[in-house]
Amino acid sequence: MGQGGEPHRGRTSDGELGAAVARAQEGDEAAFAVAYRIVQPGLLGYLRGLVGDEAEDVASDAWLEIARDLGRFRGDGAGFRGWSATIARHRALDHLRRLKVRPRASALEQDMLELPGPHSTHDQALESLSTEYALELVASLPRDQAEAVLLRVVVGLDGPAAARVLGKRPGAVRTAAHRGLKRLASRLDAESVTDDGPNALGESR
């Protein structure tokens, strides 16, 4: 629906992000705003997968902490992405603990029919992750797979960085991300099949 605000492909701006963070650490508020603009879309997508509609509030809490502790951060742009994702994750888990709920898995069975066009490959599944719908779909994956996919694809972290955020081995995160993407791709593929009629759903692979 919303055409505006295409998320940036995070990885390309790591150099710019690193420079902005370095200037922000010297007290440059405009540079902090640049870092925020680069990181926030991915961070918000990640938090939506964990806490749903509360993502904006949790992101605000995370940014307060990021701003407060910025002087202690050491690293480059990619490192800052991982560091901020770790802080956001802690804030999200605190929030969920307070609510005494698990990270939500939204069931969107009837909405699944509204996904336009056929999606049958990993690449197409990845492409569609920028949409609100797909973020909700990711949230319905098993928790470890959802987080791995969100950190790799939405936040733009590499395997080792995502593993550090989650406190797991890179191999485990890579496997979880692969399984999650595979599950997403087949689910999105099933969507395109439902467009042709209900009988086509017999194939589940």
Short mmCIF file of C-alpha atoms in Angstrom, two decimals:
data_model
loop_
_atom_site.label_atom_id
_atom_site.label_comp_id
_atom_site.label_asym_id
_atom_site.label_seq_id
_atom_site.Cartn_x
_atom_site.Cartn_y
_atom_site.Cartn_z
CA MET A 1 0.00 0.00 0.00
CA GLY A 2 2.57 2.57 1.12
CA GLN A 3 4.90 3.34 -1.74
CA GLY A 4 7.04 5.82 0.20
CA GLY A 5 9.92 5.08 2.53
CA GLU A 6 11.69 2.29 0.68
CA PRO A 7 14.09 0.77 3.23
CA HIS A 8 17.74 1.26 2.29
CA ARG A 9 19.80 -1.82 1.67
CA GLY A 10 21.69 -1.55 4.93
CA ARG A 11 25.00 -3.02 3.92
CA THR A 12 25.80 -0.36 1.34
CA SER A 13 25.79 2.44 3.92
CA ASP A 14 28.15 0.87 6.48
CA GLY A 15 30.99 3.24 5.52
CA GLU A 16 28.75 6.27 5.86
CA LEU A 17 27.36 4.86 9.10
CA GLY A 18 30.83 4.33 10.60
CA ALA A 19 31.82 7.91 9.78
CA ALA A 20 28.59 9.28 11.27
CA VAL A 21 29.03 7.25 14.47
CA ALA A 22 32.61 8.48 14.88
CA ARG A 23 31.46 12.10 14.52
CA ALA A 24 28.52 11.50 16.85
CA GLN A 25 30.92 10.18 19.49
CA GLU A 26 32.66 13.57 19.32
CA GLY A 27 29.36 15.29 20.10
CA ASP A 28 28.05 15.99 16.58
CA GLU A 29 24.26 15.76 16.95
CA ALA A 30 23.62 15.99 13.21
CA ALA A 31 25.87 12.97 12.73
CA PHE A 32 23.90 11.05 15.35
CA ALA A 33 20.73 11.85 13.37
CA VAL A 34 22.40 10.41 10.24
CA ALA A 35 23.30 7.21 12.11
CA TYR A 36 19.72 7.00 13.39
CA ARG A 37 18.27 7.39 9.89
CA ILE A 38 20.51 4.62 8.53
CA VAL A 39 19.91 2.12 11.34
CA GLN A 40 16.32 2.79 12.43
CA PRO A 41 14.40 1.16 9.51
CA GLY A 42 16.12 -2.21 9.99
CA LEU A 43 15.95 -1.97 13.77
CA LEU A 44 12.24 -1.23 13.64
CA GLY A 45 11.67 -4.18 11.30
CA TYR A 46 13.55 -6.46 13.69
CA LEU A 47 11.56 -5.19 16.69
CA ARG A 48 8.25 -5.59 14.85
CA GLY A 49 9.10 -9.25 14.47
CA LEU A 50 9.64 -9.49 18.25
CA VAL A 51 7.04 -7.20 19.81
CA GLY A 52 4.59 -6.31 17.04
CA ASP A 53 2.83 -2.98 17.50
CA GLU A 54 5.02 -2.00 20.44
CA ALA A 55 8.07 -1.76 18.17
CA GLU A 56 8.13 2.06 18.03
CA ASP A 57 8.10 2.37 21.84
CA VAL A 58 10.76 -0.28 22.32
CA ALA A 59 12.90 1.34 19.60
CA SER A 60 12.64 4.69 21.44
CA ASP A 61 13.87 3.06 24.65
CA ALA A 62 16.69 1.39 22.73
CA TRP A 63 17.80 4.69 21.13
CA LEU A 64 17.85 6.41 24.52
CA GLU A 65 20.24 3.72 25.72
CA ILE A 66 22.28 3.85 22.50
CA ALA A 67 22.67 7.63 22.87
CA ARG A 68 23.58 7.31 26.54
CA ASP A 69 26.23 4.62 25.98
CA LEU A 70 27.55 5.83 22.62
CA GLY A 71 30.87 6.89 24.14
CA ARG A 72 31.55 3.29 25.13
CA PHE A 73 31.00 1.86 21.65
CA ARG A 74 34.10 0.73 19.76
CA GLY A 75 33.87 -0.40 16.17
CA ASP A 76 32.85 0.42 12.59
CA GLY A 77 29.48 0.87 10.89
CA ALA A 78 28.70 -2.85 10.74
CA GLY A 79 29.73 -3.14 14.38
CA PHE A 80 27.37 -0.31 15.34
CA ARG A 81 24.53 -2.07 13.54
CA GLY A 82 25.15 -5.21 15.62
CA TRP A 83 25.64 -3.26 18.85
CA SER A 84 22.38 -1.35 18.39
CA ALA A 85 20.53 -4.58 17.49
CA THR A 86 21.81 -6.16 20.73
CA ILE A 87 20.53 -3.23 22.78
CA ALA A 88 17.18 -3.28 20.96
CA ARG A 89 16.87 -7.02 21.57
CA HIS A 90 17.48 -6.60 25.31
CA ARG A 91 14.87 -3.84 25.48
CA ALA A 92 12.40 -6.05 23.55
CA LEU A 93 12.96 -9.02 25.86
CA ASP A 94 12.54 -6.77 28.92
CA HIS A 95 9.31 -5.47 27.45
CA LEU A 96 8.02 -9.00 26.81
CA ARG A 97 9.02 -10.08 30.31
CA ARG A 98 7.02 -7.22 31.75
CA LEU A 99 4.03 -8.29 29.69
CA LYS A 100 4.65 -11.91 30.67
CA VAL A 101 4.25 -13.02 27.07
CA ARG A 102 6.37 -14.75 24.50
CA PRO A 103 7.44 -12.95 21.33
CA ARG A 104 4.31 -12.91 19.26
CA ALA A 105 3.71 -15.15 16.32
CA SER A 106 0.90 -13.52 14.39
CA ALA A 107 -1.36 -15.94 12.57
CA LEU A 108 -2.41 -14.32 9.31
CA GLU A 109 -4.02 -17.19 7.50
CA GLN A 110 -6.75 -15.18 5.74
CA ASP A 111 -4.40 -12.29 4.93
CA MET A 112 -2.06 -14.70 3.17
CA LEU A 113 -4.35 -14.72 0.15
CA GLU A 114 -3.70 -11.03 -0.38
CA LEU A 115 -0.01 -11.34 -1.20
CA PRO A 116 0.28 -10.18 -4.82
CA GLY A 117 2.15 -12.13 -7.46
CA PRO A 118 3.98 -15.47 -7.32
CA HIS A 119 6.98 -15.86 -5.05
CA SER A 120 8.85 -19.09 -5.46
CA THR A 121 12.53 -18.49 -4.78
CA HIS A 122 14.65 -17.49 -1.81
CA ASP A 123 15.51 -14.28 -3.62
CA GLN A 124 11.90 -13.33 -4.09
CA ALA A 125 11.19 -14.13 -0.46
CA LEU A 126 14.07 -11.84 0.49
CA GLU A 127 12.82 -9.09 -1.80
CA SER A 128 9.40 -9.13 -0.18
CA LEU A 129 10.79 -8.84 3.34
CA SER A 130 10.65 -5.07 3.08
CA THR A 131 6.86 -5.21 3.19
CA GLU A 132 4.79 -4.93 6.35
CA TYR A 133 3.07 -8.19 5.43
CA ALA A 134 6.27 -10.17 5.16
CA LEU A 135 7.52 -8.87 8.52
CA GLU A 136 4.37 -10.25 10.10
CA LEU A 137 4.89 -13.50 8.23
CA VAL A 138 8.46 -13.72 9.56
CA ALA A 139 7.09 -13.24 13.08
CA SER A 140 5.12 -16.46 12.65
CA LEU A 141 8.30 -18.49 12.12
CA PRO A 142 9.84 -20.37 15.06
CA ARG A 143 11.58 -17.83 17.28
CA ASP A 144 15.20 -18.74 16.42
CA GLN A 145 14.48 -18.70 12.68
CA ALA A 146 12.56 -15.42 12.84
CA GLU A 147 15.35 -13.65 14.71
CA ALA A 148 18.06 -15.03 12.42
CA VAL A 149 16.17 -13.93 9.30
CA LEU A 150 15.38 -10.48 10.72
CA LEU A 151 18.96 -9.83 11.80
CA ARG A 152 20.48 -11.05 8.53
CA VAL A 153 17.98 -9.60 6.07
CA VAL A 154 16.23 -6.69 7.76
CA VAL A 155 18.99 -5.33 10.01
CA GLY A 156 21.67 -6.30 7.48
CA LEU A 157 24.11 -8.09 9.80
CA ASP A 158 26.52 -10.73 8.57
CA GLY A 159 26.51 -14.23 10.10
CA PRO A 160 29.07 -13.66 12.88
CA ALA A 161 27.48 -10.34 13.90
CA ALA A 162 24.00 -11.88 14.03
CA ALA A 163 25.43 -14.75 16.07
CA ARG A 164 26.92 -12.29 18.58
CA VAL A 165 23.58 -10.52 19.00
CA LEU A 166 21.85 -13.85 19.67
CA GLY A 167 24.67 -15.33 21.74
CA LYS A 168 24.92 -18.37 19.45
CA ARG A 169 27.44 -19.95 17.10
CA PRO A 170 27.51 -18.55 13.54
CA GLY A 171 26.76 -22.00 12.12
CA ALA A 172 23.60 -22.30 14.20
CA VAL A 173 22.42 -18.85 13.12
CA ARG A 174 23.22 -19.59 9.47
CA THR A 175 21.19 -22.81 9.66
CA ALA A 176 18.27 -21.05 11.39
CA ALA A 177 18.28 -18.26 8.79
CA HIS A 178 18.41 -20.77 5.94
CA ARG A 179 15.53 -22.81 7.38
CA GLY A 180 13.51 -19.68 8.03
CA LEU A 181 14.02 -18.38 4.49
CA LYS A 182 13.19 -21.78 3.05
CA ARG A 183 9.99 -21.92 5.08
CA LEU A 184 9.13 -18.36 4.02
CA ALA A 185 9.79 -19.11 0.37
CA SER A 186 7.55 -22.17 0.42
CA ARG A 187 4.86 -20.29 2.30
CA LEU A 188 4.99 -17.41 -0.17
CA ASP A 189 4.97 -19.97 -2.96
CA ALA A 190 1.82 -21.49 -1.47
CA GLU A 191 0.26 -18.02 -1.64
CA SER A 192 0.72 -17.81 -5.37
CA VAL A 193 -0.75 -21.31 -5.69
CA THR A 194 -3.91 -20.30 -3.80
CA ASP A 195 -4.53 -17.68 -6.47
CA ASP A 196 -5.21 -20.47 -8.95
CA GLY A 197 -7.78 -22.16 -6.77
CA PRO A 198 -8.01 -24.06 -3.48
CA ASN A 199 -7.26 -27.49 -4.95
CA ALA A 200 -3.69 -26.56 -5.78
CA LEU A 201 -2.78 -26.59 -2.10
CA GLY A 202 -2.43 -30.37 -2.08
CA GLU A 203 1.27 -30.06 -2.67
CA SER A 204 3.15 -29.22 0.48
CA ARG A 205 6.88 -29.47 0.01
#
